[in-house]
Tab-separated table of C-alpha atoms in Angstrom:
chain	number	residue	atom	x	y	z
A	1	MET	CA	-45.469	-23.598	-34.513
A	2	ALA	CA	-42.120	-22.414	-35.810
A	3	ALA	CA	-42.986	-18.745	-35.952
A	4	ALA	CA	-44.032	-18.930	-32.325
A	5	PHE	CA	-40.723	-20.638	-31.548
A	6	ALA	CA	-38.377	-17.904	-32.630
A	7	LEU	CA	-40.667	-14.988	-31.989
A	8	SER	CA	-42.129	-16.000	-28.633
A	9	GLY	CA	-39.526	-13.932	-26.849
A	10	CYS	CA	-39.463	-10.989	-29.250
A	11	GLY	CA	-40.501	-7.475	-28.397
A	12	ARG	CA	-40.801	-5.780	-25.069
A	13	GLU	CA	-44.080	-4.527	-23.724
A	14	GLY	CA	-46.311	-4.550	-20.696
A	15	ALA	CA	-45.628	-5.123	-17.012
A	16	PRO	CA	-43.086	-7.631	-15.654
A	17	ALA	CA	-44.173	-11.240	-15.354
A	18	PRO	CA	-43.731	-13.468	-12.267
A	19	ALA	CA	-40.133	-13.688	-11.081
A	20	THR	CA	-39.918	-17.372	-10.218
A	21	PRO	CA	-40.844	-19.577	-13.162
A	22	LYS	CA	-42.122	-23.059	-12.425
A	23	ASP	CA	-43.489	-25.686	-14.761
A	24	GLY	CA	-46.845	-25.571	-13.000
A	25	ASP	CA	-47.308	-21.800	-13.319
A	26	THR	CA	-50.566	-20.538	-14.798
A	27	PRO	CA	-50.365	-17.457	-17.048
A	28	ALA	CA	-51.323	-14.432	-14.977
A	29	ALA	CA	-51.584	-12.180	-18.014
A	30	ALA	CA	-50.579	-13.721	-21.316
A	31	ALA	CA	-48.984	-11.408	-23.851
A	32	ALA	CA	-50.946	-10.312	-26.898
A	33	PRO	CA	-50.650	-12.760	-29.804
A	34	ASN	CA	-47.633	-12.192	-32.004
A	35	PRO	CA	-48.733	-11.209	-35.519
A	36	ALA	CA	-46.469	-13.873	-36.995
A	37	SER	CA	-48.027	-16.649	-34.952
A	38	ALA	CA	-51.618	-15.523	-34.492
A	39	ALA	CA	-52.834	-17.718	-37.346
A	40	THR	CA	-50.858	-20.748	-36.232
A	41	PRO	CA	-52.997	-23.608	-34.869
A	42	ALA	CA	-52.663	-24.545	-31.213
A	43	PRO	CA	-49.829	-27.003	-30.537
A	44	ALA	CA	-50.737	-30.618	-31.296
A	45	GLN	CA	-48.845	-33.842	-30.658
A	46	PRO	CA	-46.973	-35.029	-33.772
A	47	PRO	CA	-48.437	-38.087	-35.529
A	48	ALA	CA	-47.487	-41.598	-34.429
A	49	THR	CA	-46.078	-40.387	-31.110
A	50	THR	CA	-47.016	-42.227	-27.941
A	51	ALA	CA	-47.665	-40.467	-24.654
A	52	GLU	CA	-44.518	-42.026	-23.233
A	53	SER	CA	-42.243	-40.919	-26.069
A	54	THR	CA	-43.772	-37.439	-26.103
A	55	SER	CA	-43.063	-37.060	-22.388
A	56	ALA	CA	-39.481	-38.200	-22.870
A	57	ALA	CA	-38.996	-35.850	-25.807
A	58	VAL	CA	-39.760	-32.745	-23.771
A	59	GLU	CA	-37.717	-33.604	-20.691
A	60	PRO	CA	-34.888	-31.099	-20.079
A	61	LEU	CA	-31.431	-32.256	-21.130
A	62	SER	CA	-28.682	-32.455	-18.529
A	63	CYS	CA	-25.230	-31.047	-19.188
A	64	THR	CA	-23.985	-34.648	-19.214
A	65	ASP	CA	-26.531	-35.460	-21.935
A	66	GLN	CA	-25.351	-32.474	-23.945
A	67	ILE	CA	-21.549	-32.654	-23.818
A	68	GLY	CA	-20.632	-35.914	-22.080
A	69	ALA	CA	-19.702	-36.797	-18.512
A	70	ASP	CA	-16.069	-35.623	-18.547
A	71	ALA	CA	-16.744	-32.221	-20.115
A	72	ALA	CA	-19.775	-31.694	-17.860
A	73	ALA	CA	-17.721	-32.547	-14.768
A	74	ALA	CA	-15.090	-29.986	-15.779
A	75	ARG	CA	-17.750	-27.312	-16.226
A	76	VAL	CA	-19.280	-28.164	-12.855
A	77	ALA	CA	-15.857	-27.872	-11.210
A	78	THR	CA	-15.394	-24.384	-12.688
A	79	CYS	CA	-18.859	-23.384	-11.503
A	80	ARG	CA	-18.168	-24.532	-7.959
A	81	ALA	CA	-14.790	-22.812	-7.931
A	82	VAL	CA	-16.169	-19.361	-8.795
A	83	SER	CA	-19.693	-19.393	-7.328
A	84	PRO	CA	-20.177	-17.671	-3.957
A	85	ALA	CA	-23.614	-19.258	-3.543
A	86	THR	CA	-24.249	-21.608	-0.640
A	87	HIS	CA	-26.169	-23.984	-2.898
A	88	PRO	CA	-25.170	-23.097	-6.475
A	89	PRO	CA	-26.762	-24.901	-9.441
A	90	CYS	CA	-23.366	-26.460	-10.254
A	91	ASN	CA	-24.608	-29.936	-11.008
A	92	ALA	CA	-24.163	-31.969	-14.185
A	93	ALA	CA	-27.829	-32.961	-13.929
A	94	ASN	CA	-28.714	-29.347	-14.791
A	95	SER	CA	-28.405	-27.926	-18.292
A	96	CYS	CA	-25.055	-26.565	-19.432
A	97	ALA	CA	-26.773	-23.194	-19.925
A	98	MET	CA	-27.801	-23.082	-16.264
A	99	ILE	CA	-24.251	-23.888	-15.157
A	100	ASP	CA	-22.783	-21.342	-17.579
A	101	ASP	CA	-25.208	-18.688	-16.335
A	102	GLU	CA	-24.042	-19.246	-12.753
A	103	ILE	CA	-20.408	-18.997	-13.880
A	104	ALA	CA	-21.136	-15.722	-15.692
A	105	ARG	CA	-23.057	-14.345	-12.710
A	106	SER	CA	-20.286	-15.285	-10.307
A	107	CYS	CA	-17.515	-13.876	-12.486
A	108	ALA	CA	-19.433	-10.600	-12.841
A	109	LEU	CA	-19.465	-10.312	-9.040
A	110	LEU	CA	-15.668	-10.566	-9.009
A	111	GLY	CA	-15.330	-7.345	-10.987
A	112	ARG	CA	-11.763	-6.705	-12.125
A	113	ASP	CA	-10.561	-9.859	-10.381
A	114	ALA	CA	-12.468	-11.919	-12.957
A	115	ALA	CA	-9.754	-11.196	-15.530
A	116	THR	CA	-7.278	-13.267	-13.506
A	117	THR	CA	-9.724	-15.918	-12.312
A	118	ALA	CA	-9.595	-19.299	-14.011
A	119	GLY	CA	-12.865	-20.168	-15.708
A	120	CYS	CA	-14.120	-16.611	-16.161
A	121	GLY	CA	-14.809	-15.562	-19.734
A	122	PRO	CA	-14.878	-12.114	-21.338
A	123	ALA	CA	-15.320	-9.030	-19.166
A	124	ALA	CA	-18.898	-8.747	-17.921
A	125	ASP	CA	-19.340	-5.342	-19.592
A	126	SER	CA	-17.934	-6.397	-22.984
A	127	ALA	CA	-19.804	-6.878	-26.243
A	128	GLN	CA	-18.718	-10.523	-26.223
A	129	ALA	CA	-20.413	-11.020	-22.848
A	130	ALA	CA	-23.606	-9.618	-24.376
A	131	ALA	CA	-23.331	-12.113	-27.230
A	132	ASP	CA	-22.828	-14.893	-24.680
A	133	VAL	CA	-26.232	-14.068	-23.172
A	134	VAL	CA	-27.867	-14.781	-26.542
A	135	ARG	CA	-25.846	-17.987	-26.864
A	136	ARG	CA	-26.995	-19.122	-23.412
A	137	TYR	CA	-30.566	-18.187	-24.249
A	138	TYR	CA	-30.685	-20.522	-27.232
A	139	ALA	CA	-28.562	-23.186	-25.535
A	140	ALA	CA	-31.140	-23.243	-22.726
A	141	ILE	CA	-34.006	-23.515	-25.217
A	142	ASP	CA	-32.214	-26.332	-27.025
A	143	ALA	CA	-31.845	-28.140	-23.678
A	144	ARG	CA	-35.526	-27.391	-22.888
A	145	ASP	CA	-34.398	-25.476	-19.799
A	146	TYR	CA	-36.962	-22.746	-20.299
A	147	ALA	CA	-36.482	-21.220	-16.843
A	148	THR	CA	-32.848	-20.384	-17.612
A	149	ALA	CA	-33.828	-19.032	-21.042
A	150	TRP	CA	-36.580	-16.944	-19.423
A	151	GLN	CA	-34.118	-15.367	-16.991
A	152	GLN	CA	-31.856	-14.116	-19.786
A	153	TRP	CA	-34.490	-11.384	-20.105
A	154	GLY	CA	-33.825	-10.392	-16.489
A	155	GLU	CA	-34.469	-11.619	-12.977
A	156	ASP	CA	-38.227	-11.313	-13.560
A	157	GLY	CA	-38.171	-12.851	-17.026
A	158	ARG	CA	-39.572	-11.371	-20.185
A	159	PRO	CA	-41.706	-8.240	-19.566
A	160	GLY	CA	-45.315	-8.554	-20.637
A	161	GLN	CA	-45.417	-12.349	-20.801
A	162	SER	CA	-45.960	-15.031	-18.186
A	163	TYR	CA	-43.466	-17.868	-17.886
A	164	ALA	CA	-46.182	-20.368	-18.829
A	165	ALA	CA	-46.896	-18.497	-22.079
A	166	PHE	CA	-43.187	-18.179	-22.819
A	167	LYS	CA	-42.641	-21.912	-22.339
A	168	ALA	CA	-45.704	-22.792	-24.420
A	169	GLY	CA	-44.190	-20.903	-27.356
A	170	PHE	CA	-41.558	-23.640	-27.667
A	171	ALA	CA	-43.874	-26.627	-27.273
A	172	GLN	CA	-43.125	-27.936	-30.770
A	173	THR	CA	-39.416	-27.020	-30.861
A	174	ARG	CA	-37.094	-30.001	-30.612
A	175	ALA	CA	-33.717	-28.478	-31.494
A	176	VAL	CA	-32.342	-25.001	-32.019
A	177	LYS	CA	-28.963	-23.527	-32.878
A	178	ALA	CA	-27.904	-19.878	-32.874
A	179	THR	CA	-24.985	-18.400	-34.797
A	180	ILE	CA	-23.815	-14.969	-33.685
A	181	GLY	CA	-22.841	-12.458	-36.373
A	182	THR	CA	-20.267	-9.668	-36.294
A	183	LEU	CA	-20.749	-7.442	-33.279
A	184	GLY	CA	-20.995	-3.701	-33.792
A	185	ALA	CA	-20.503	-0.823	-31.382
A	186	SER	CA	-22.650	-0.355	-28.295
A	187	ASP	CA	-24.759	2.745	-27.684
A	188	GLY	CA	-25.396	4.570	-24.415
A	189	ALA	CA	-28.479	6.463	-23.319
A	190	ALA	CA	-29.957	7.601	-19.986
A	191	GLY	CA	-27.601	5.603	-17.793
A	192	SER	CA	-27.880	2.416	-19.857
A	193	VAL	CA	-25.731	0.759	-22.512
A	194	TYR	CA	-27.296	-1.104	-25.438
A	195	GLN	CA	-25.490	-3.726	-27.510
A	196	PRO	CA	-26.926	-5.080	-30.780
A	197	VAL	CA	-26.267	-8.800	-31.305
A	198	PRO	CA	-26.996	-10.112	-34.822
A	199	VAL	CA	-28.053	-13.746	-34.907
A	200	THR	CA	-29.118	-16.497	-37.269
A	201	VAL	CA	-31.318	-19.159	-35.686
A	202	GLU	CA	-31.955	-22.632	-37.087
A	203	ALA	CA	-34.792	-24.649	-35.580
A	204	THR	CA	-36.164	-28.154	-35.968
A	205	LEU	CA	-39.758	-28.832	-34.968
A	206	ALA	CA	-41.372	-31.972	-33.616
A	207	ASP	CA	-42.638	-32.943	-37.084
A	208	GLY	CA	-39.158	-32.578	-38.610
A	209	THR	CA	-39.782	-29.181	-40.198
A	210	ARG	CA	-36.628	-27.090	-40.388
A	211	GLN	CA	-36.779	-23.323	-40.155
A	212	ARG	CA	-34.365	-20.430	-40.200
A	213	PHE	CA	-34.633	-16.945	-38.708
A	214	ARG	CA	-32.362	-13.924	-38.875
A	215	GLY	CA	-32.371	-10.671	-36.967
A	216	ASP	CA	-31.005	-8.810	-33.993
A	217	TYR	CA	-31.217	-8.929	-30.235
A	218	ILE	CA	-30.661	-5.771	-28.237
A	219	LEU	CA	-28.908	-6.358	-24.933
A	220	ARG	CA	-29.040	-3.799	-22.142
A	221	ARG	CA	-27.139	-3.162	-18.923
A	222	VAL	CA	-26.889	-0.267	-16.487
A	223	ASN	CA	-23.840	1.883	-17.166
A	224	GLY	CA	-22.154	1.716	-13.753
A	225	VAL	CA	-24.397	4.303	-12.065
A	226	ASP	CA	-24.164	4.665	-8.302
A	227	GLY	CA	-26.371	2.216	-6.461
A	228	ALA	CA	-26.737	-0.190	-9.380
A	229	SER	CA	-27.019	-3.825	-8.319
A	230	ALA	CA	-24.820	-6.601	-9.663
A	231	ALA	CA	-27.829	-7.900	-11.603
A	232	GLN	CA	-28.418	-4.490	-13.215
A	233	LEU	CA	-24.787	-4.318	-14.321
A	234	ARG	CA	-25.085	-7.599	-16.251
A	235	TRP	CA	-26.275	-7.759	-19.839
A	236	ARG	CA	-29.886	-8.853	-20.284
A	237	ILE	CA	-32.065	-9.198	-23.349
A	238	ASP	CA	-34.026	-5.985	-23.834
A	239	SER	CA	-35.733	-6.667	-27.163
A	240	ALA	CA	-35.478	-8.787	-30.285
A	241	LYS	CA	-36.580	-8.659	-33.891
A	242	LEU	CA	-36.332	-11.813	-36.007
A	243	GLU	CA	-37.696	-12.628	-39.443
A	244	GLU	CA	-38.047	-16.009	-41.100
A	245	VAL	CA	-35.717	-16.624	-44.044
A	246	PRO	CA	-35.447	-19.627	-46.378
A	247	ALA	CA	-34.072	-22.699	-44.625
A	248	GLN	CA	-30.873	-24.174	-45.988
């Protein structure tokens, strides 16, 4: 199911999918099969795995699970310090990616003040901020926080694919790591800015198979046009093209 893992979010076609992903969602209109995964058998439980251990294996990881209690507490404190939300997702029981996404969202709302605000990273319109979206995307997948990964495509998720279909594409993925390459120049067109983000992705499947993919994500944001919302001014994944390469 590896090809489906890395390619399940690739491309960009069709109408937007439901905006609020939930684990119980039923695909409203599943995307067309990806050519790289069309011949892959439907996901099956790995051999010698009990129902109990399988359930535990796919539970989302908390930020505490990922980086330890002290580091998670520090990240939560930063999130609470910058978030304007009444009930922000600044909780160590959530994935680090979810917390980081709230920090990035909140810092983007601060505009120029973010540069002097403790805890805020690179400028929201920078190439590095675009790369951080791809990092959060794969960090969320690694933590099995598919809702946060889904929303890196935009508030309504990945166009042309339901959340249920998106999540199913990672059913056999147990670990994933993304390494960002050298960032090039952005390109503007029709009120939007596009930033290529080269990436190498290493994945481990439920049966222990290791796979490697390389390619580019294209991130998009609105170029400060009048009336643009804060969400439109943030980088979001627009498209992706990855190819499998020999694992190391």
